[in-house]
Short mmCIF file of C-alpha atoms and ligand atoms in Angstrom, two decimals:
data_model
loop_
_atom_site.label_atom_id
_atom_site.label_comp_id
_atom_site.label_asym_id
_atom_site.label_seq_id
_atom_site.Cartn_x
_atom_site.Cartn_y
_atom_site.Cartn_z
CA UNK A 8 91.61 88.82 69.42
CA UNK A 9 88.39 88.73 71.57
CA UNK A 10 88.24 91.49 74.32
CA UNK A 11 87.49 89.56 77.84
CA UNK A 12 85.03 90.87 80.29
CA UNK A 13 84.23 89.74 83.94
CA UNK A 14 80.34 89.17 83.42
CA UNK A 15 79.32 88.04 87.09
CA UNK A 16 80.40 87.28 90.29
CA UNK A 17 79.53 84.93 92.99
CA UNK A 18 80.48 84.88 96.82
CA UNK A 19 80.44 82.21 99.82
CA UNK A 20 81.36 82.36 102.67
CA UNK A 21 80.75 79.77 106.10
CA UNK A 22 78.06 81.29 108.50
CA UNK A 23 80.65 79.81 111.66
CA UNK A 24 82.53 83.12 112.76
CA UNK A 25 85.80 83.60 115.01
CA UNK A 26 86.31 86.70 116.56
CA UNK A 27 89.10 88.23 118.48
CA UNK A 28 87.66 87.66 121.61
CA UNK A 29 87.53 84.07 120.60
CA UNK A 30 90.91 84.16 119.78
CA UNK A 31 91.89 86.16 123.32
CA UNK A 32 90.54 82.67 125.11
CA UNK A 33 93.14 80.62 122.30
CA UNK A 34 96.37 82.30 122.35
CA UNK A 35 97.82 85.10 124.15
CA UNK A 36 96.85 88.03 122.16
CA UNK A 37 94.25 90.66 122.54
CA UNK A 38 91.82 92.36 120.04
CA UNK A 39 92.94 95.29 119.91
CA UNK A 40 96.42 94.51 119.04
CA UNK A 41 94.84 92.21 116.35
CA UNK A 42 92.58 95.49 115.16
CA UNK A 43 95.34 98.06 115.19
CA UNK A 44 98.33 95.72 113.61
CA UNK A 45 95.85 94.02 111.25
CA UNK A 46 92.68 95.34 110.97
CA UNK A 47 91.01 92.11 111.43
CA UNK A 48 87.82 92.29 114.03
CA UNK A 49 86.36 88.84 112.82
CA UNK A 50 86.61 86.00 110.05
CA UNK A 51 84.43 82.71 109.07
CA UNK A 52 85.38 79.36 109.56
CA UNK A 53 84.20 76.31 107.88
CA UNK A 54 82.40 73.89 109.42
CA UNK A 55 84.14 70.59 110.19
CA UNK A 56 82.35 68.97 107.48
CA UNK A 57 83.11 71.37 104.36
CA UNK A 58 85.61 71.30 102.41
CA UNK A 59 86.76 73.70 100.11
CA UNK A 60 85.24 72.14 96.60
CA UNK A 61 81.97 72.71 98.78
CA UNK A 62 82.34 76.71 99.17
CA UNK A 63 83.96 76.85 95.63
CA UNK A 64 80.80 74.77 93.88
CA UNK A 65 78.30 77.19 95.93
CA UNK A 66 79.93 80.30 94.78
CA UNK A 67 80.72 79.06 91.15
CA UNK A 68 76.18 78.45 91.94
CA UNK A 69 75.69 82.00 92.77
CA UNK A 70 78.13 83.40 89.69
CA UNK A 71 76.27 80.53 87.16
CA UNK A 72 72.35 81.68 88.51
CA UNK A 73 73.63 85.89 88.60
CA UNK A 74 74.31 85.00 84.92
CA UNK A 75 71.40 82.89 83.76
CA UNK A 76 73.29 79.85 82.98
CA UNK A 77 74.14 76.53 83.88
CA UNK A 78 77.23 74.30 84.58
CA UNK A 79 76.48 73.11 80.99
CA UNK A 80 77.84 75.88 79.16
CA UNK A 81 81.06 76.36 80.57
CA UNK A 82 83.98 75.63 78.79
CA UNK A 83 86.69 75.87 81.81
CA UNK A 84 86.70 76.01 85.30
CA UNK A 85 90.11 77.08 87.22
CA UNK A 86 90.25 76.77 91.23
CA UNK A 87 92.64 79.24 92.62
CA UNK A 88 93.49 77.90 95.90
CA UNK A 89 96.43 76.50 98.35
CA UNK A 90 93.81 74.13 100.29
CA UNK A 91 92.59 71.92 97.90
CA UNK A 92 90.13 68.68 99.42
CA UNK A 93 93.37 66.78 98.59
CA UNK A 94 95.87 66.94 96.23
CA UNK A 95 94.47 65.10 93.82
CA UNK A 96 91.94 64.67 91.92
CA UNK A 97 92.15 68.51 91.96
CA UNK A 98 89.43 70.41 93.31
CA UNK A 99 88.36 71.97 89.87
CA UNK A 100 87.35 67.87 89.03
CA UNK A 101 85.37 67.79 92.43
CA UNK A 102 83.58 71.64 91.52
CA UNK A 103 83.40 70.30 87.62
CA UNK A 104 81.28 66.95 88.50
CA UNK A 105 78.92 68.84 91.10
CA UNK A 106 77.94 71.68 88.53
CA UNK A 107 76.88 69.16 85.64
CA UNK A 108 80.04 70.88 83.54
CA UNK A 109 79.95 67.89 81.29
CA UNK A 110 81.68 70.36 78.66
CA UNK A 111 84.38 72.13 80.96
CA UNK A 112 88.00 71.26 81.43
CA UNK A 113 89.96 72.75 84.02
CA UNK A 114 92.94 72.59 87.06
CA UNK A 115 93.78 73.73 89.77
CA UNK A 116 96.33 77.01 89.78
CA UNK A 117 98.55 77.49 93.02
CA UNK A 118 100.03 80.85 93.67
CA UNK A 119 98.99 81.75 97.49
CA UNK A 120 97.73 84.56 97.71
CA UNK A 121 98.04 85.95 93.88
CA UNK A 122 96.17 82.87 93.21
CA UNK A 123 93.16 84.74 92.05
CA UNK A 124 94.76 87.36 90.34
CA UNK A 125 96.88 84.52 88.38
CA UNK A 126 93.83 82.49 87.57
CA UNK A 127 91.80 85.44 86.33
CA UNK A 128 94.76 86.61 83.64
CA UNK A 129 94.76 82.71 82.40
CA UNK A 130 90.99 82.70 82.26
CA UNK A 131 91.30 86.07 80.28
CA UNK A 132 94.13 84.47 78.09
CA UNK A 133 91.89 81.29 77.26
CA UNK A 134 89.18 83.48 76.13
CA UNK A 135 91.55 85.70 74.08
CA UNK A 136 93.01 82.86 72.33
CA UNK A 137 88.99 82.34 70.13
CA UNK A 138 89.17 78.73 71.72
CA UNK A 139 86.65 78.98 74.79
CA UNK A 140 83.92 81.51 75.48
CA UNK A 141 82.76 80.86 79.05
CA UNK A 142 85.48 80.55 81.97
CA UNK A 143 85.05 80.42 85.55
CA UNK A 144 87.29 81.36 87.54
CA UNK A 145 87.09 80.59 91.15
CA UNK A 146 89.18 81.28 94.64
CA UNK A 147 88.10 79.23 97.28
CA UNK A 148 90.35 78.45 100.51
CA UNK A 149 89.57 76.88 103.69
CA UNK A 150 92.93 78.28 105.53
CA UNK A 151 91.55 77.03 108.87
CA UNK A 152 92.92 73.40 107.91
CA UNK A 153 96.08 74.72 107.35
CA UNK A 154 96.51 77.27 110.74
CA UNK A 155 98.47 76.62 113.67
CA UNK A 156 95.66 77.94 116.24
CA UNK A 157 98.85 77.79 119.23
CA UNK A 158 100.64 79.98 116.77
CA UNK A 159 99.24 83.99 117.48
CA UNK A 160 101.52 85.48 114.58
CA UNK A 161 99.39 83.47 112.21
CA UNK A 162 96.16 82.29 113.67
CA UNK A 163 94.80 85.55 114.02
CA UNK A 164 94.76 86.38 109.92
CA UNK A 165 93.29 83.87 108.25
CA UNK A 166 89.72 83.16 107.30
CA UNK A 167 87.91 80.87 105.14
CA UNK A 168 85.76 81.94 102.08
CA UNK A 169 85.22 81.48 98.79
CA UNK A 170 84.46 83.43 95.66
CA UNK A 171 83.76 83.51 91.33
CA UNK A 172 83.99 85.00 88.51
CA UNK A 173 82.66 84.47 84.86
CA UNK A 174 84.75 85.57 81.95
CA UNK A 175 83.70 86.22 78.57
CA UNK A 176 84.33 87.46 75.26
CA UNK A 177 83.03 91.34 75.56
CA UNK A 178 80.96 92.33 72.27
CA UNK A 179 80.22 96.03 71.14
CA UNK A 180 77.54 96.34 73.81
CA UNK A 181 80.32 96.71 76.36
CA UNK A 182 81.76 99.77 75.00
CA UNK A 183 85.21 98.78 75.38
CA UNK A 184 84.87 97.61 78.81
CA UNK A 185 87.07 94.41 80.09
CA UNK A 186 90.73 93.29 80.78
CA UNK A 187 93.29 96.25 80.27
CA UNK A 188 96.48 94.89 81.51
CA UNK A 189 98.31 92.41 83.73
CA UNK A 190 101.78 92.49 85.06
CA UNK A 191 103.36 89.71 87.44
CA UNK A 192 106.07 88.74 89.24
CA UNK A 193 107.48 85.60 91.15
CA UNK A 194 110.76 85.79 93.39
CA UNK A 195 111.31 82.33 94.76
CA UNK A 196 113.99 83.11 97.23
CA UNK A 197 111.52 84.39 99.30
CA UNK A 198 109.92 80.95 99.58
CA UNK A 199 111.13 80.65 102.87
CA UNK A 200 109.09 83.59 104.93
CA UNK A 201 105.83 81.81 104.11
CA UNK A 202 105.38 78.26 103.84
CA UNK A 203 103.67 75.14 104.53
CA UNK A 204 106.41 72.93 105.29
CA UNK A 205 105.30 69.33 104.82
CA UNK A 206 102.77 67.23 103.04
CA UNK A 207 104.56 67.14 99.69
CA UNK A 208 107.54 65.56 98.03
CA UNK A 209 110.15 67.17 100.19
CA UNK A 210 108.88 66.04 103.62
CA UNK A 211 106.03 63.78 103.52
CA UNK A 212 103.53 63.29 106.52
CA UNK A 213 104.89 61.83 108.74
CA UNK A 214 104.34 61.42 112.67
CA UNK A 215 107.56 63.77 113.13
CA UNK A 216 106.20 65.82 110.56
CA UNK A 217 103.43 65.99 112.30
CA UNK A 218 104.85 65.89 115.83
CA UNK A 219 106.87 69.16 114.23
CA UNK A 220 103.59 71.06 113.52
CA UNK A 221 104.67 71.34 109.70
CA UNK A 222 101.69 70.77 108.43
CA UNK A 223 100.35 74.56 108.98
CA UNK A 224 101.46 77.86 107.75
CA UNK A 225 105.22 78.89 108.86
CA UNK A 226 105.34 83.03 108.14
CA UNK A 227 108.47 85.35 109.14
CA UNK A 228 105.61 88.06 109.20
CA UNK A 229 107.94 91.11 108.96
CA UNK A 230 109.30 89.74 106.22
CA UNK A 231 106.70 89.25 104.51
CA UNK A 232 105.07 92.44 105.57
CA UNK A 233 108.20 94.83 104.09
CA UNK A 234 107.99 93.06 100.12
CA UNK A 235 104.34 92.85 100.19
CA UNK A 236 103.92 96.86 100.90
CA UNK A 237 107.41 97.85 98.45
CA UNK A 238 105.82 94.92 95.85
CA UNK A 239 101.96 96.27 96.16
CA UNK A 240 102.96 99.91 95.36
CA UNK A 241 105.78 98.48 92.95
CA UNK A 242 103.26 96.36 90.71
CA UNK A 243 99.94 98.69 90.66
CA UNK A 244 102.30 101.59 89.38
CA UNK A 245 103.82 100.03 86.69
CA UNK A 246 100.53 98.35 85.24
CA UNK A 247 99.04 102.10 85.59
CA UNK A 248 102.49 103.16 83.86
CA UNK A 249 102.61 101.44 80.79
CA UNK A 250 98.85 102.37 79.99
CA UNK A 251 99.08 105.91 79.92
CA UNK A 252 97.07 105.92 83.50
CA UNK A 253 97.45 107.79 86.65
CA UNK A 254 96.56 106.78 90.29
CA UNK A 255 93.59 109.10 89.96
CA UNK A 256 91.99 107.44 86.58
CA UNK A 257 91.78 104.27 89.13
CA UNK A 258 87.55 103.94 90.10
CA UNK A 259 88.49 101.52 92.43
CA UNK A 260 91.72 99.89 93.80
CA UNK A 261 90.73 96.30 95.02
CA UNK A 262 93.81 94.64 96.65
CA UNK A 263 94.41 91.53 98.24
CA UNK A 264 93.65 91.49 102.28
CA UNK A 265 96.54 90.58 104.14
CA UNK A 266 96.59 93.58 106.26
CA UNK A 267 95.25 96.97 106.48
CA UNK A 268 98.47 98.13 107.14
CA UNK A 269 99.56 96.33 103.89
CA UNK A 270 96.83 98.26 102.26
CA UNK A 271 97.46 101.76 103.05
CA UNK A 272 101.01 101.50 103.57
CA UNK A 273 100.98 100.72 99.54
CA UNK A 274 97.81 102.88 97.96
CA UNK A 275 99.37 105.96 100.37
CA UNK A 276 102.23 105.50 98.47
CA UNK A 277 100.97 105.59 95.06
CA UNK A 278 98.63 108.37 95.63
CA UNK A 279 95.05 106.45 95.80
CA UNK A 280 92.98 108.12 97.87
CA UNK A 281 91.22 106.05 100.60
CA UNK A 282 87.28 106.55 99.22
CA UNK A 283 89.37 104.57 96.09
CA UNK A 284 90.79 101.62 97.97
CA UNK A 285 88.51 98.74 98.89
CA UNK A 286 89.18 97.13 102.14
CA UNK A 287 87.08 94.50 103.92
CA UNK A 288 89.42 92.68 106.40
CA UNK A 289 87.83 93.62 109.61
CA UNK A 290 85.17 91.16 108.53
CA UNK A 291 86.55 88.27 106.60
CA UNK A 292 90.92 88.17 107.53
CA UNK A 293 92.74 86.81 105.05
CA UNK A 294 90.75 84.38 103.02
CA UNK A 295 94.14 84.26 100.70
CA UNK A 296 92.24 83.21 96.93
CA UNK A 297 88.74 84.45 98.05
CA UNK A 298 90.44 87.95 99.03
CA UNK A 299 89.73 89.58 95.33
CA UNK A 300 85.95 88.23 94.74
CA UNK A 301 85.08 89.12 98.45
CA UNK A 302 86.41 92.59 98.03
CA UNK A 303 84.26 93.29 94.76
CA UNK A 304 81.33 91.65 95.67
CA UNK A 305 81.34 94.60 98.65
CA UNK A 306 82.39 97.26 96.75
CA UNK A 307 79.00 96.23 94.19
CA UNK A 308 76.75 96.03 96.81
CA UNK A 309 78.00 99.28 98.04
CA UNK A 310 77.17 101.11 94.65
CA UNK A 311 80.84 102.00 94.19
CA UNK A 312 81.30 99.93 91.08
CA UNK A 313 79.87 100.81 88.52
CA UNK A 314 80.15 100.29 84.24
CA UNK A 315 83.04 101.39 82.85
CA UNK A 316 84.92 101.89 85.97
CA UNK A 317 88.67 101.19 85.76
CA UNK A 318 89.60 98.92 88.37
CA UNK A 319 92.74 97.92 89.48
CA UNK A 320 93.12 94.34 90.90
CA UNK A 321 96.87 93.74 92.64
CA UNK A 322 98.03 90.21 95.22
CA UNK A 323 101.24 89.81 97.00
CA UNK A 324 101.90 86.36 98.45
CA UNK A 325 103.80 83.60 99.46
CA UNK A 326 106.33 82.53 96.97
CA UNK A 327 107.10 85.18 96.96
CA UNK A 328 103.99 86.01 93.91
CA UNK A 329 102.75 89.35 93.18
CA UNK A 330 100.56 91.09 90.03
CA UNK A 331 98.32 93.51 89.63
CA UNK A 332 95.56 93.69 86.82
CA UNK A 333 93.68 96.25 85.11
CA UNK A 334 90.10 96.24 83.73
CA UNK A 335 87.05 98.25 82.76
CA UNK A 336 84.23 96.85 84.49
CA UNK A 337 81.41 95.84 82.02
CA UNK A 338 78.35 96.05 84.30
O1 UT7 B 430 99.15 87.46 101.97
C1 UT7 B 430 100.40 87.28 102.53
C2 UT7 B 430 100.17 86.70 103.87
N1 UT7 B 430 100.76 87.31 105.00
C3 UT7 B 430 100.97 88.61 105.21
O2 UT7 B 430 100.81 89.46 104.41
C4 UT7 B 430 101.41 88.95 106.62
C5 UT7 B 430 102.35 90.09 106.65
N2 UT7 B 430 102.74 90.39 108.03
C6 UT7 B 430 101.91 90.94 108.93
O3 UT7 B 430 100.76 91.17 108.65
C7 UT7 B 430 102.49 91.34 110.26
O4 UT7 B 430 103.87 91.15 110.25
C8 UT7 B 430 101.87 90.56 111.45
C9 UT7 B 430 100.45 90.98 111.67
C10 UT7 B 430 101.95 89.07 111.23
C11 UT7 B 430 102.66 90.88 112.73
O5 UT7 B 430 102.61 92.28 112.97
P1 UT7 B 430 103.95 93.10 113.25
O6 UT7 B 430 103.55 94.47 113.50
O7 UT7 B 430 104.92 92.81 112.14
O8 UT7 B 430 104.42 92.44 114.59
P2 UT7 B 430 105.81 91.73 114.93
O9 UT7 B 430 105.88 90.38 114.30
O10 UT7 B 430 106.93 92.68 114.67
O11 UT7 B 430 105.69 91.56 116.47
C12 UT7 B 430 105.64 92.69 117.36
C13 UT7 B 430 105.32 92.18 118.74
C14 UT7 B 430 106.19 91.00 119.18
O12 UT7 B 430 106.42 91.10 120.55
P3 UT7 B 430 107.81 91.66 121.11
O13 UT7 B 430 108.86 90.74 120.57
O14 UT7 B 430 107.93 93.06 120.56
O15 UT7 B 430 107.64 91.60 122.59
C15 UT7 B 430 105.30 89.83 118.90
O16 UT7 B 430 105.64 88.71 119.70
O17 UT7 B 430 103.97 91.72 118.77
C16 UT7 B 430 103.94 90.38 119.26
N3 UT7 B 430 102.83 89.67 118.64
C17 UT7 B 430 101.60 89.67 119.16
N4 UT7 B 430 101.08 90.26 120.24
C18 UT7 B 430 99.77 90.07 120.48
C19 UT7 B 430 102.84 88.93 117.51
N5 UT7 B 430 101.61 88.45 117.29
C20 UT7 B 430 100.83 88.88 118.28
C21 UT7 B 430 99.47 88.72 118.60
N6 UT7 B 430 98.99 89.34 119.69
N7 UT7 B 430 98.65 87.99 117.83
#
């Protein structure tokens, strides 16, 4: 079976930003709560106008041109997200027809805030199988849609954002490099401490739904806080486990951003030391499938990546959904 390598990224994310002062004139909160109980100083919002196919297609752009290809040559595109333009056609169809992918097929893959994580271990899988060579992946949300801005135990995480990445076969030039490992987990009866409530079959809009505010993100935050550290730690040791690895073989930890806390509270725990872990959250929030791309398109431009490099890619989210991945980074 073909080895699969990430072989270039692209980012986007919306120039508008909101910071916590912003927020202070919104709800009753203040910054530095938000900074010491998240981490968060700022995040982007989307313009009124864009949509979340429009920040996926410009990333996808920016993966495509780092690579020296076009929309042509792709045979998949996945869109890891939980704010699609609508439901359907899916947003992969709407990213597909803008980038001239006459050759691509592709969904849309749902899993919160593992999103990403999910969609990169199916794009790896497709390119394992022999049947397709060039797979985008890409994690695009625009969670300011879906936000309760009365609501200060949610409002002040989120962000918008979107990110991609190419996967392809790896040849001998790559020295080994590429996908390692994957382990997930899904524990539905935690579907209740993070949730959008309506829109779908259960309770469709409706002006009580509506009236009700259901249509934005519901989140028992403690909850969710509690599994996300125990799963983090939980997840990224196991994967490490099974391959013969220790904390310290890890070149770089890149985690979802929920919360700093989150974070720390989980790479403490295994024994990653902080120059290891990448965290961005003071700039972008929680940008829930753009997290992953986001946090390695910093820790590039920051020369801390570099070939070869085992990284360690782990998501906890609503669902409750949780992985973590391993790879050798092949550039
Ligand atoms: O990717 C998965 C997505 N979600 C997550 O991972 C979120 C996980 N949860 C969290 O990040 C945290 O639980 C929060 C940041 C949401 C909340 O932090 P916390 O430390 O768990 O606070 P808390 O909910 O226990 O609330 C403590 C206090 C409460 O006041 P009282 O009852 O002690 O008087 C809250 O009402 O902080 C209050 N509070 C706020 N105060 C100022 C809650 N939100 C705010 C706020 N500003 N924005």
């Amino acid at each position: 079976m073909p080895k699969v390598k990430i072989s270039a990224l692209g980012c986007y994310v919306p120039p508008g930003v909101l910071t916590n002062k912003d927020l202070e004139r919104m709800v009753d909160t203040n910054s530095e709560w938000i900074v010491e109980r998240t981490g968060i100083c700022e995040r982007h919002i989307a313009a009124p106008e864009m949509a979340t196919s429009d920040m996926g297609t410009e990333a996808a752009r920016v993966a495509l041109a780092a690579r020296g290809i076009t929309g042509a040559e792709l045979d998949a595109i996945l869109v890891c997200t939980v704010t699609p333009d609508m439901l359907f056609p899916s947003t992969a169809c709407l990213v597909q027809d803008r980038l001239g992918a006459h050759r691509a097929w592709g969904f849309d893959l749902i899993a919160a805030c593992s999103s990403f994580l999910y969609g990169l271990t199916t794009g790896a899988a497709l390119i394992a199988a022999g049947t397709h060579r060039k797979v985008l992946i890409i994690g695009a949300d625009t969670m300011s849609r879906i936000i309760d801005y009365t609501d200060r135990g949610t409002c002040i995480l989120f962000g918008d954002g979107a990110g991609a990445m190419l996967l392809e076969p790896a040849g001998e030039s790559d020295a080994g490099a590429g996908f390692i490992d994957f382990i997930g987990e899904i524990d539905g009866s935690g579907g209740d401490f993070l949730k959008m409530p309506a829109g779908g079959s259960r309770l469709p809009a409706s002006a009580e739904t509506v009236e009700k505010r259901l249509h934005f993100v519901h989140q028992q935050g403690q909850q969710v806080f509690k599994y996300a550290v125990k799963k983090m730690y939980e997840m990224c040791s196991e994967v490490l486990e099974r391959n013969g690895l220790k904390p310290s073989d890890v070149g770089v930890m890149i985690p979802h951003q929920a919360n700093r806390r989150i974070i720390t509270g989980a790479c403490e725990r295994m024994g990653l030391k902080p120059e290891q872990v990448v965290i961005n959250i003071d700039r972008y929030g929680n940008t829930t499938s753009a997290t992953l791309p986001l946090a390695t398109r910093d820790v590039i431009e920051q020369g801390r990546l570099k070939k070869g490099d085992l990284v360690m890619f782990a998501a906890v989210g609503a669902g409750y959904t949780a992985g973590a991945s391993l790879w050798r980074w092949a550039y």
